[in-house]
Amino acid sequence: MNTSRTRRTTSAAAAAIVLAGIVTAAGPAAAATAPCTPDIVKLPGINSDSSGGGRLKDFGAGGLAVGSSANLPVYWTSDRTAHAVPLPEGFQSGEVRAVNSKGLMVGTVERSSDRAVAAFTYQQGAGAVQLLNEGATGTVASDVNDAGHVVGRDAGGPKEWLNGKVVRELPVPADAHPSTEIISVAGINKRGDITGTAHSEYYDADNDQTITKTFPVVWPAGGGYPPYSLQVWNEGHWSVGSHARDIDDRGRVVGVEHFSYRDDQRRTAAVWKKPYDALPTDPGKVSGYAHLELDAASPTTNVTVGTAVTFVEGYPNHIQAAYWPGRGPALALPHPAGASKDSRSEASTASDDDRVGGHFLDWNTGVSNAVIWTCASRQAYVPQA
């Protein structure tokens, strides 16, 4: 989950340049009450002052942001300088996936020789990372909350760590089919509630068919209550599945129903709310786009971000960062002024202080950057046909 409460401002001149590129309908009222300056900040790459193929994954406190650049785990400080996270011996690439308000980062590194992966924690300013499970490969870390609880998978098993030690193995819901396994752990909120995705597959002899189901799961904080199996719109066929991507501090889960069959591709945004006793709601699509994926939620402001996409012959052809304030239509986040209309962007994190982070690719130049939309609610708009 994102934990930053700080706000970054830029000059009025820079803001004017950005706003000149926004010629469509005005976005919603600002989510934050304090003044902010709308801007689209391109963060430098680790090996360049202009591009490093960067992707921003999460916000921390004091202007800290984390992600990847040039296939390396990095973090950016408030002065927008990129810093490399030291790689453990034997590993050549990776990314930082999340950071909490105390500067504790989590991520995954990969070894090029055999593609083995390992999870790590890293405290900002430290000389080395700490590998989870003593460096055993097959470990993936997904998220961390302010209490330092880390969630992910170890050799395929979903787990929760604290101070480098496993404190909980996350069970399959009791109402799930015996074939069910957890295929991903997506996030943890401030309270300690965890969300992920489960998958079951079995042969139904009575109907002579294989039944599959992919659905979100919520593990309540502390393990005192059994996990929830969240309801889904469609199940039974391998081509469709519903996936959890994040959970906010209210326990709201956001994600996507994913349908894939040959050239037929569909993505439907989905939101589940406590007490998890109903089907998800669909916030709709961004005007002009055929599909919407939700990837992240702000901790407390009800904002959700993701990617609007249109497929052409089975391939994503039009891609733009999306912003949903929790009610009303889903909106688009603008590209920088002067960018090609074919440029692409994705939103992967949202903070409570109205920032959105993600990735931008300029189709004209081929240059990509991690980006931050500041005062995002005032930039979000309804695209015009």
JSON list of C-alpha atoms in Angstrom, two decimals, residues 16 39 53 59 78-79 83 100 105 155 205 213 220 238 267 274 370:
[
{"chain": "A", "resi": 16, "resn": "ALA", "atom": "CA", "xyz": [1.30, 25.85, -17.60]},
{"chain": "A", "resi": 39, "resn": "ASP", "atom": "CA", "xyz": [2.35, 18.49, -13.27]},
{"chain": "A", "resi": 53, "resn": "GLY", "atom": "CA", "xyz": [12.95, 2.53, -19.04]},
{"chain": "A", "resi": 59, "resn": "PHE", "atom": "CA", "xyz": [5.31, 6.09, -2.94]},
{"chain": "A", "resi": 78, "resn": "SER", "atom": "CA", "xyz": [12.68, 14.11, -3.19]},
{"chain": "A", "resi": 79, "resn": "ASP", "atom": "CA", "xyz": [15.25, 15.83, -5.41]},
{"chain": "A", "resi": 83, "resn": "HIS", "atom": "CA", "xyz": [19.50, 5.60, -6.57]},
{"chain": "A", "resi": 100, "resn": "ASN", "atom": "CA", "xyz": [6.31, 1.94, 3.65]},
{"chain": "A", "resi": 105, "resn": "MET", "atom": "CA", "xyz": [11.38, -1.34, 0.72]},
{"chain": "A", "resi": 155, "resn": "ALA", "atom": "CA", "xyz": [8.35, -21.56, -3.25]},
{"chain": "A", "resi": 205, "resn": "ALA", "atom": "CA", "xyz": [-17.02, -36.44, -14.12]},
{"chain": "A", "resi": 213, "resn": "LYS", "atom": "CA", "xyz": [-12.08, -20.87, -11.12]},
{"chain": "A", "resi": 220, "resn": "PRO", "atom": "CA", "xyz": [-8.08, -10.74, 7.73]},
{"chain": "A", "resi": 238, "resn": "TRP", "atom": "CA", "xyz": [-9.92, -21.57, -18.26]},
{"chain": "A", "resi": 267, "resn": "ARG", "atom": "CA", "xyz": [-10.51, -6.69, -19.31]},
{"chain": "A", "resi": 274, "resn": "LYS", "atom": "CA", "xyz": [-16.58, -5.53, 2.87]},
{"chain": "A", "resi": 370, "resn": "ALA", "atom": "CA", "xyz": [8.81, 6.49, -14.59]}
]
